[in-house]
């Protein structure tokens, strides 16, 4: 793709997280990176470019491209113009497929920050084979969903024996707020439980598996080491980890991953779970869903002051072959500042780094692995071994 006009194009830079991603590129993209902004409104794109020029004067001449999810031709032209597309235009289930299709057809690498399991499964079923033939790498969930977990487990596995059954558990702690776009995506997912389950079954029937991978749930339990409650999290993240484990031999012949929220008081998470259950029921009733959708609009998000007070930490406990390792993947504001960093660095990694040959729908661990770990560590995220010892 050396003859493409751009290395990276940001589609959705006029939104909240897309704007933060553009800000990050303005500060950190290499000088020789040819990047551009794409969107539907020229006026809004020009306002974003003006802001970016205050960050980096070189952005005053940043190219602005027309692209509209309602105009497939514009998305094809966008994909044909660049080596990598970053998209933050969600909910992806409503607005995402046309761009995935365009990238799959044209051999263009694609990254997003979706946390929508149904969307990821639908894109695999519809576009994986086309992307595998064209050479496109379709990498979903390149933000807080699901980089810390996918790469955190990948990092943990490197510190355990090879060719033996391995067990890893992730324990998530965070303090953060969410934007209107995240809320809209969550509301969409909650409104479609039956469709999500049906598409997941369809994917399982056709997706090849190269080793045994287990993603068990189970009831909440008390961790004797941290003295915190561990509550299973039914998010996209363990599915992404499982797909990396199925694809990479380093995860051993039999791999198990458990994914938890780590909380000090059990009633806190139980109350949150009850509230989510009620929201899920209301989301399936059209009038209630429309009312809920008006609570927060896409494009809105927490202030810089609030983001500066936000943080996350994921503790991984891995065991296998008689050994045990505890690692940590941690950073600042998870949903926005760090997500923008992860998303931008994923795109730069695909554009510029020497990576293993992959194509089709792939995960961050399988497509970028060590290279992205290095980038994120250099960018300020904490990725470290806490301690090692014999298995308990």
Short mmCIF file of C-alpha atoms in Angstrom, two decimals:
data_model
loop_
_atom_site.label_atom_id
_atom_site.label_comp_id
_atom_site.label_asym_id
_atom_site.label_seq_id
_atom_site.Cartn_x
_atom_site.Cartn_y
_atom_site.Cartn_z
CA UNK A 1 0.00 0.00 0.00
CA UNK A 2 3.01 2.30 -0.42
CA UNK A 3 1.20 4.18 -3.18
CA UNK A 4 -1.70 5.23 -0.93
CA UNK A 5 -2.02 8.97 -0.40
CA UNK A 6 -2.24 8.75 3.40
CA UNK A 7 -0.87 6.52 6.14
CA UNK A 8 -3.74 7.10 8.59
CA UNK A 9 -7.17 8.71 8.33
CA UNK A 10 -9.36 9.48 11.35
CA UNK A 11 -13.07 9.07 10.60
CA UNK A 12 -15.14 10.61 13.40
CA UNK A 13 -12.75 13.31 14.59
CA UNK A 14 -15.66 15.70 15.20
CA UNK A 15 -16.97 13.43 17.99
CA UNK A 16 -15.75 13.30 21.58
CA UNK A 17 -13.37 10.32 21.53
CA UNK A 18 -12.50 10.89 17.88
CA UNK A 19 -11.46 14.42 18.77
CA UNK A 20 -9.21 13.15 21.55
CA UNK A 21 -7.69 10.66 19.12
CA UNK A 22 -6.97 13.46 16.64
CA UNK A 23 -5.45 15.53 19.48
CA UNK A 24 -3.16 12.61 20.32
CA UNK A 25 -2.00 12.26 16.72
CA UNK A 26 -1.36 16.00 16.51
CA UNK A 27 0.99 15.66 19.47
CA UNK A 28 2.56 12.27 18.81
CA UNK A 29 2.33 11.18 15.17
CA UNK A 30 5.79 11.05 13.59
CA UNK A 31 6.71 13.98 11.38
CA UNK A 32 6.63 11.81 8.26
CA UNK A 33 3.15 10.41 9.02
CA UNK A 34 0.72 11.46 6.30
CA UNK A 35 -2.62 11.68 8.06
CA UNK A 36 -5.99 13.27 7.47
CA UNK A 37 -9.44 13.83 8.97
CA UNK A 38 -12.62 12.47 7.38
CA UNK A 39 -16.25 13.17 8.11
CA UNK A 40 -19.60 14.34 6.81
CA UNK A 41 -19.47 18.04 7.76
CA UNK A 42 -16.73 20.19 6.25
CA UNK A 43 -17.46 23.02 8.72
CA UNK A 44 -17.03 20.73 11.74
CA UNK A 45 -13.84 19.24 10.30
CA UNK A 46 -12.42 22.73 9.78
CA UNK A 47 -13.12 23.59 13.43
CA UNK A 48 -11.31 20.43 14.52
CA UNK A 49 -8.37 21.32 12.29
CA UNK A 50 -8.20 24.80 13.81
CA UNK A 51 -7.98 23.25 17.28
CA UNK A 52 -5.30 20.82 16.15
CA UNK A 53 -3.27 23.66 14.66
CA UNK A 54 -3.11 25.25 18.11
CA UNK A 55 -1.62 21.99 19.38
CA UNK A 56 0.72 21.54 16.41
CA UNK A 57 1.02 24.32 13.80
CA UNK A 58 1.81 21.71 11.13
CA UNK A 59 -1.82 20.58 11.36
CA UNK A 60 -3.02 23.85 9.82
CA UNK A 61 -2.75 22.16 6.41
CA UNK A 62 -4.21 18.82 7.50
CA UNK A 63 -6.26 17.33 4.63
CA UNK A 64 -10.03 17.08 5.16
CA UNK A 65 -11.89 14.27 3.37
CA UNK A 66 -15.61 13.81 2.80
CA UNK A 67 -16.99 10.52 4.11
CA UNK A 68 -20.54 9.65 5.10
CA UNK A 69 -21.85 6.33 6.45
CA UNK A 70 -24.91 6.85 4.26
CA UNK A 71 -22.77 7.08 1.12
CA UNK A 72 -20.91 3.78 0.52
CA UNK A 73 -19.03 5.29 -2.42
CA UNK A 74 -17.46 7.92 -0.17
CA UNK A 75 -16.32 5.19 2.23
CA UNK A 76 -14.75 3.21 -0.61
CA UNK A 77 -12.86 6.32 -1.74
CA UNK A 78 -11.75 6.89 1.85
CA UNK A 79 -10.49 3.31 2.20
CA UNK A 80 -8.69 3.44 -1.15
CA UNK A 81 -6.84 6.61 -0.12
CA UNK A 82 -5.13 5.34 3.04
CA UNK A 83 -3.19 2.48 4.56
CA UNK A 84 -5.11 2.55 7.89
CA UNK A 85 -8.54 3.87 8.87
CA UNK A 86 -9.38 4.82 12.46
CA UNK A 87 -13.11 5.04 13.08
CA UNK A 88 -14.89 6.27 16.20
CA UNK A 89 -18.31 6.52 14.54
CA UNK A 90 -20.76 4.49 16.62
CA UNK A 91 -22.88 2.81 17.69
CA UNK A 92 -21.03 0.54 15.30
CA UNK A 93 -23.96 -1.83 14.90
CA UNK A 94 -25.87 1.06 13.31
CA UNK A 95 -23.09 2.92 11.51
CA UNK A 96 -20.06 0.67 11.23
CA UNK A 97 -20.51 -2.07 8.63
CA UNK A 98 -20.18 -0.07 5.42
CA UNK A 99 -16.69 1.10 6.38
CA UNK A 100 -15.62 -2.40 7.45
CA UNK A 101 -16.83 -3.70 4.09
CA UNK A 102 -14.94 -0.99 2.20
CA UNK A 103 -11.70 -1.73 4.06
CA UNK A 104 -12.09 -5.47 3.58
CA UNK A 105 -12.57 -5.04 -0.19
CA UNK A 106 -9.70 -2.60 -0.69
CA UNK A 107 -7.10 -4.27 1.55
CA UNK A 108 -7.08 -1.34 3.99
CA UNK A 109 -6.24 -1.88 7.64
CA UNK A 110 -9.02 -0.88 10.05
CA UNK A 111 -9.18 -0.09 13.78
CA UNK A 112 -12.11 0.90 15.98
CA UNK A 113 -12.97 1.12 19.67
CA UNK A 114 -16.16 -0.93 19.70
CA UNK A 115 -17.28 -2.86 22.75
CA UNK A 116 -20.29 -4.35 20.90
CA UNK A 117 -20.02 -8.17 20.70
CA UNK A 118 -22.79 -8.51 18.13
CA UNK A 119 -21.10 -6.06 15.77
CA UNK A 120 -17.75 -7.86 16.02
CA UNK A 121 -19.36 -11.25 15.34
CA UNK A 122 -21.42 -9.92 12.41
CA UNK A 123 -18.30 -8.38 10.85
CA UNK A 124 -16.46 -11.69 11.15
CA UNK A 125 -19.26 -13.58 9.45
CA UNK A 126 -19.71 -11.02 6.67
CA UNK A 127 -16.21 -9.71 5.96
CA UNK A 128 -13.45 -11.87 7.46
CA UNK A 129 -12.99 -14.01 4.35
CA UNK A 130 -12.90 -10.98 2.03
CA UNK A 131 -10.32 -9.25 4.24
CA UNK A 132 -8.21 -12.40 4.49
CA UNK A 133 -8.02 -12.50 0.68
CA UNK A 134 -7.32 -8.76 0.26
CA UNK A 135 -4.77 -8.63 3.09
CA UNK A 136 -6.77 -6.16 5.20
CA UNK A 137 -6.36 -6.42 8.98
CA UNK A 138 -9.67 -5.68 10.69
CA UNK A 139 -8.84 -4.97 14.33
CA UNK A 140 -11.83 -4.21 16.53
CA UNK A 141 -11.79 -3.15 20.20
CA UNK A 142 -8.59 -1.08 20.16
CA UNK A 143 -9.49 1.03 23.19
CA UNK A 144 -10.25 0.24 26.84
CA UNK A 145 -12.34 -2.46 25.22
CA UNK A 146 -10.21 -4.58 24.89
CA UNK A 147 -6.51 -3.63 24.71
CA UNK A 148 -5.62 -3.81 28.44
CA UNK A 149 -7.07 -7.33 28.72
CA UNK A 150 -5.91 -8.72 25.38
CA UNK A 151 -2.37 -7.38 25.67
CA UNK A 152 -2.28 -7.82 29.46
CA UNK A 153 -2.98 -11.54 29.11
CA UNK A 154 -0.54 -11.74 26.17
CA UNK A 155 2.15 -10.13 28.36
CA UNK A 156 1.35 -12.43 31.30
CA UNK A 157 1.56 -15.57 29.16
CA UNK A 158 5.08 -14.60 28.07
CA UNK A 159 6.20 -15.03 31.69
CA UNK A 160 4.80 -18.57 32.11
CA UNK A 161 6.17 -21.91 30.90
CA UNK A 162 5.53 -22.97 27.32
CA UNK A 163 3.57 -25.96 26.02
CA UNK A 164 1.60 -26.52 29.23
CA UNK A 165 -2.00 -25.73 30.22
CA UNK A 166 -2.27 -22.12 31.41
CA UNK A 167 -4.81 -20.28 33.57
CA UNK A 168 -5.10 -16.49 33.77
CA UNK A 169 -7.57 -14.28 35.55
CA UNK A 170 -7.97 -10.55 35.03
CA UNK A 171 -9.15 -8.35 37.91
CA UNK A 172 -10.34 -4.89 36.80
CA UNK A 173 -10.49 -1.78 38.96
CA UNK A 174 -11.38 1.64 37.58
CA UNK A 175 -12.66 5.10 38.39
CA UNK A 176 -14.12 6.78 35.32
CA UNK A 177 -17.10 8.33 33.57
CA UNK A 178 -18.59 7.62 30.17
CA UNK A 179 -19.44 9.69 27.12
CA UNK A 180 -22.65 9.97 25.14
CA UNK A 181 -21.23 7.72 22.43
CA UNK A 182 -20.36 4.97 24.89
CA UNK A 183 -23.84 5.23 26.41
CA UNK A 184 -25.47 4.95 22.97
CA UNK A 185 -23.42 1.85 22.12
CA UNK A 186 -24.27 0.21 25.46
CA UNK A 187 -27.96 0.97 25.02
CA UNK A 188 -27.90 -0.59 21.56
CA UNK A 189 -26.25 -3.76 22.86
CA UNK A 190 -28.65 -4.06 25.80
CA UNK A 191 -31.64 -3.80 23.46
CA UNK A 192 -30.59 -6.86 21.40
CA UNK A 193 -29.77 -9.84 23.68
CA UNK A 194 -31.44 -12.44 21.46
CA UNK A 195 -29.84 -11.19 18.27
CA UNK A 196 -26.45 -11.06 19.98
CA UNK A 197 -26.75 -14.65 21.19
CA UNK A 198 -27.89 -15.90 17.78
CA UNK A 199 -24.99 -14.27 15.89
CA UNK A 200 -22.50 -15.58 18.48
CA UNK A 201 -23.76 -19.14 17.86
CA UNK A 202 -23.42 -18.65 14.10
CA UNK A 203 -19.82 -17.55 14.53
CA UNK A 204 -18.93 -20.47 16.78
CA UNK A 205 -20.20 -22.89 14.12
CA UNK A 206 -17.86 -21.60 11.41
CA UNK A 207 -14.81 -20.22 13.24
CA UNK A 208 -11.82 -22.62 13.35
CA UNK A 209 -10.26 -23.40 16.73
CA UNK A 210 -6.65 -24.54 17.02
CA UNK A 211 -6.59 -25.32 20.76
CA UNK A 212 -8.86 -25.65 23.74
CA UNK A 213 -9.92 -22.30 25.18
CA UNK A 214 -12.22 -21.90 28.20
CA UNK A 215 -13.95 -18.67 29.30
CA UNK A 216 -15.93 -19.72 32.39
CA UNK A 217 -18.15 -17.44 34.44
CA UNK A 218 -19.41 -18.40 37.88
CA UNK A 219 -20.65 -16.66 41.02
CA UNK A 220 -18.85 -13.79 42.81
CA UNK A 221 -16.09 -14.89 45.14
CA UNK A 222 -13.75 -13.39 47.70
CA UNK A 223 -10.06 -13.21 46.72
CA UNK A 224 -8.06 -14.18 49.83
CA UNK A 225 -4.97 -12.38 48.58
CA UNK A 226 -6.46 -8.94 47.83
CA UNK A 227 -9.47 -9.31 50.19
CA UNK A 228 -11.67 -7.93 47.43
CA UNK A 229 -14.74 -9.36 45.76
CA UNK A 230 -14.31 -10.71 42.24
CA UNK A 231 -17.45 -10.49 40.11
CA UNK A 232 -17.53 -11.97 36.58
CA UNK A 233 -17.85 -9.36 33.83
CA UNK A 234 -19.86 -10.49 30.76
CA UNK A 235 -18.22 -8.01 28.36
CA UNK A 236 -16.56 -8.33 24.97
CA UNK A 237 -13.10 -8.47 26.58
CA UNK A 238 -12.88 -12.19 27.47
CA UNK A 239 -14.09 -13.06 23.97
CA UNK A 240 -11.22 -11.07 22.47
CA UNK A 241 -8.74 -12.75 24.84
CA UNK A 242 -10.14 -16.14 23.88
CA UNK A 243 -9.67 -15.44 20.17
CA UNK A 244 -6.05 -14.47 20.72
CA UNK A 245 -5.53 -17.64 22.75
CA UNK A 246 -7.10 -19.75 20.00
CA UNK A 247 -4.79 -18.23 17.39
CA UNK A 248 -1.41 -18.15 19.20
CA UNK A 249 0.56 -21.26 20.20
CA UNK A 250 2.21 -19.42 23.12
CA UNK A 251 -1.05 -19.73 25.11
CA UNK A 252 -0.48 -23.48 25.41
CA UNK A 253 -2.55 -26.53 24.49
CA UNK A 254 -5.31 -25.73 26.98
CA UNK A 255 -6.01 -22.15 28.08
CA UNK A 256 -8.49 -20.72 30.61
CA UNK A 257 -9.29 -17.06 31.18
CA UNK A 258 -11.58 -15.60 33.85
CA UNK A 259 -12.55 -11.94 33.72
CA UNK A 260 -13.60 -10.09 36.89
CA UNK A 261 -14.48 -6.71 38.30
CA UNK A 262 -12.57 -6.27 41.57
CA UNK A 263 -14.57 -4.39 44.21
CA UNK A 264 -14.15 -3.75 47.91
CA UNK A 265 -17.83 -4.16 48.83
CA UNK A 266 -20.06 -6.72 47.18
CA UNK A 267 -23.30 -4.67 47.53
CA UNK A 268 -21.71 -1.97 45.34
CA UNK A 269 -21.38 -4.23 42.31
CA UNK A 270 -24.67 -6.04 43.01
CA UNK A 271 -26.51 -2.72 42.97
CA UNK A 272 -24.77 -1.80 39.70
CA UNK A 273 -25.72 -5.18 38.25
CA UNK A 274 -29.35 -4.71 39.25
CA UNK A 275 -29.40 -1.27 37.66
CA UNK A 276 -27.89 -2.69 34.46
CA UNK A 277 -30.51 -5.46 34.41
CA UNK A 278 -33.32 -2.90 34.70
CA UNK A 279 -31.72 -0.80 31.97
CA UNK A 280 -31.49 -3.91 29.78
CA UNK A 281 -35.21 -4.62 30.20
CA UNK A 282 -36.20 -1.02 29.45
CA UNK A 283 -33.86 -0.91 26.43
CA UNK A 284 -35.95 -3.62 24.76
CA UNK A 285 -39.13 -1.49 24.94
CA UNK A 286 -39.02 1.04 22.04
CA UNK A 287 -40.67 4.03 23.83
CA UNK A 288 -38.50 3.51 26.91
CA UNK A 289 -35.39 3.08 24.74
CA UNK A 290 -36.08 6.37 22.96
CA UNK A 291 -36.49 8.12 26.31
CA UNK A 292 -33.26 6.59 27.62
CA UNK A 293 -31.41 7.60 24.46
CA UNK A 294 -32.16 11.25 25.22
CA UNK A 295 -30.36 11.18 28.56
CA UNK A 296 -26.91 11.51 26.97
CA UNK A 297 -26.17 12.47 23.39
CA UNK A 298 -23.20 11.22 21.31
CA UNK A 299 -20.48 13.85 21.22
CA UNK A 300 -20.76 14.60 24.94
CA UNK A 301 -18.17 13.45 27.45
CA UNK A 302 -16.48 14.15 30.78
CA UNK A 303 -14.45 17.33 31.23
CA UNK A 304 -10.66 17.34 31.23
CA UNK A 305 -10.74 17.94 35.00
CA UNK A 306 -12.83 14.82 35.56
CA UNK A 307 -10.70 12.76 33.17
CA UNK A 308 -7.57 13.74 35.07
CA UNK A 309 -9.10 12.20 38.20
CA UNK A 310 -9.92 8.93 36.42
CA UNK A 311 -7.75 5.80 36.37
CA UNK A 312 -7.77 2.05 35.80
CA UNK A 313 -5.73 -0.95 36.89
CA UNK A 314 -6.01 -4.56 35.74
CA UNK A 315 -4.27 -7.20 37.84
CA UNK A 316 -3.54 -10.48 36.06
CA UNK A 317 -2.79 -13.71 37.90
CA UNK A 318 -1.35 -16.44 35.68
CA UNK A 319 -0.49 -20.04 36.58
CA UNK A 320 0.86 -23.02 34.68
CA UNK A 321 3.63 -25.61 34.79
CA UNK A 322 4.02 -25.14 38.54
CA UNK A 323 4.71 -21.39 38.22
CA UNK A 324 2.70 -18.30 39.11
CA UNK A 325 3.07 -14.70 37.93
CA UNK A 326 1.18 -11.53 38.84
CA UNK A 327 1.26 -8.65 36.35
CA UNK A 328 -0.39 -5.25 36.01
CA UNK A 329 -1.68 -3.15 33.12
CA UNK A 330 -2.65 0.34 34.35
CA UNK A 331 -3.11 3.92 33.28
CA UNK A 332 -5.12 7.11 33.57
CA UNK A 333 -8.61 7.90 32.29
CA UNK A 334 -9.63 4.59 30.69
CA UNK A 335 -12.59 5.48 28.52
CA UNK A 336 -11.21 8.52 26.73
CA UNK A 337 -7.63 9.76 27.21
CA UNK A 338 -6.10 6.29 27.37
CA UNK A 339 -8.54 4.89 24.81
CA UNK A 340 -7.51 7.64 22.37
CA UNK A 341 -3.88 6.75 23.03
CA UNK A 342 -4.47 3.02 22.50
CA UNK A 343 -6.50 3.60 19.35
CA UNK A 344 -3.99 6.01 17.78
CA UNK A 345 -0.98 3.86 18.68
CA UNK A 346 -2.74 0.79 17.23
CA UNK A 347 -3.15 2.60 13.92
CA UNK A 348 0.45 3.85 13.92
CA UNK A 349 1.62 0.33 14.77
CA UNK A 350 -0.22 -1.12 11.76
CA UNK A 351 1.07 1.65 9.52
CA UNK A 352 4.74 1.68 10.47
CA UNK A 353 5.88 -1.34 12.51
CA UNK A 354 7.33 -4.67 11.38
CA UNK A 355 4.52 -7.07 12.31
CA UNK A 356 3.73 -10.76 11.86
CA UNK A 357 1.77 -11.55 8.68
CA UNK A 358 -1.96 -11.60 9.46
CA UNK A 359 -5.15 -10.74 7.60
CA UNK A 360 -8.88 -10.85 8.16
CA UNK A 361 -10.51 -10.07 11.50
CA UNK A 362 -7.66 -10.28 14.01
CA UNK A 363 -7.03 -9.14 17.59
CA UNK A 364 -4.49 -6.64 18.88
CA UNK A 365 -2.43 -9.50 20.34
CA UNK A 366 -2.33 -11.53 17.13
CA UNK A 367 -1.82 -8.57 14.79
CA UNK A 368 0.51 -6.36 16.85
CA UNK A 369 1.56 -8.13 20.08
CA UNK A 370 5.03 -7.08 21.21
CA UNK A 371 5.17 -4.01 18.96
CA UNK A 372 2.01 -2.51 20.44
CA UNK A 373 3.07 -3.42 23.98
CA UNK A 374 6.28 -1.48 23.41
CA UNK A 375 4.43 1.49 21.96
CA UNK A 376 1.95 1.70 24.85
CA UNK A 377 4.64 1.31 27.48
CA UNK A 378 6.67 4.09 25.82
CA UNK A 379 3.49 6.21 25.71
CA UNK A 380 3.13 6.04 29.50
CA UNK A 381 0.92 3.05 30.29
CA UNK A 382 2.14 0.77 33.09
CA UNK A 383 2.75 -2.82 31.92
CA UNK A 384 4.84 -4.74 34.44
CA UNK A 385 5.49 -7.93 36.37
CA UNK A 386 4.49 -7.45 40.01
CA UNK A 387 5.89 -10.73 41.34
CA UNK A 388 6.70 -14.32 40.42
CA UNK A 389 6.84 -17.57 42.34
CA UNK A 390 5.64 -21.17 42.52
CA UNK A 391 2.00 -21.98 41.85
CA UNK A 392 -0.24 -22.17 44.92
#
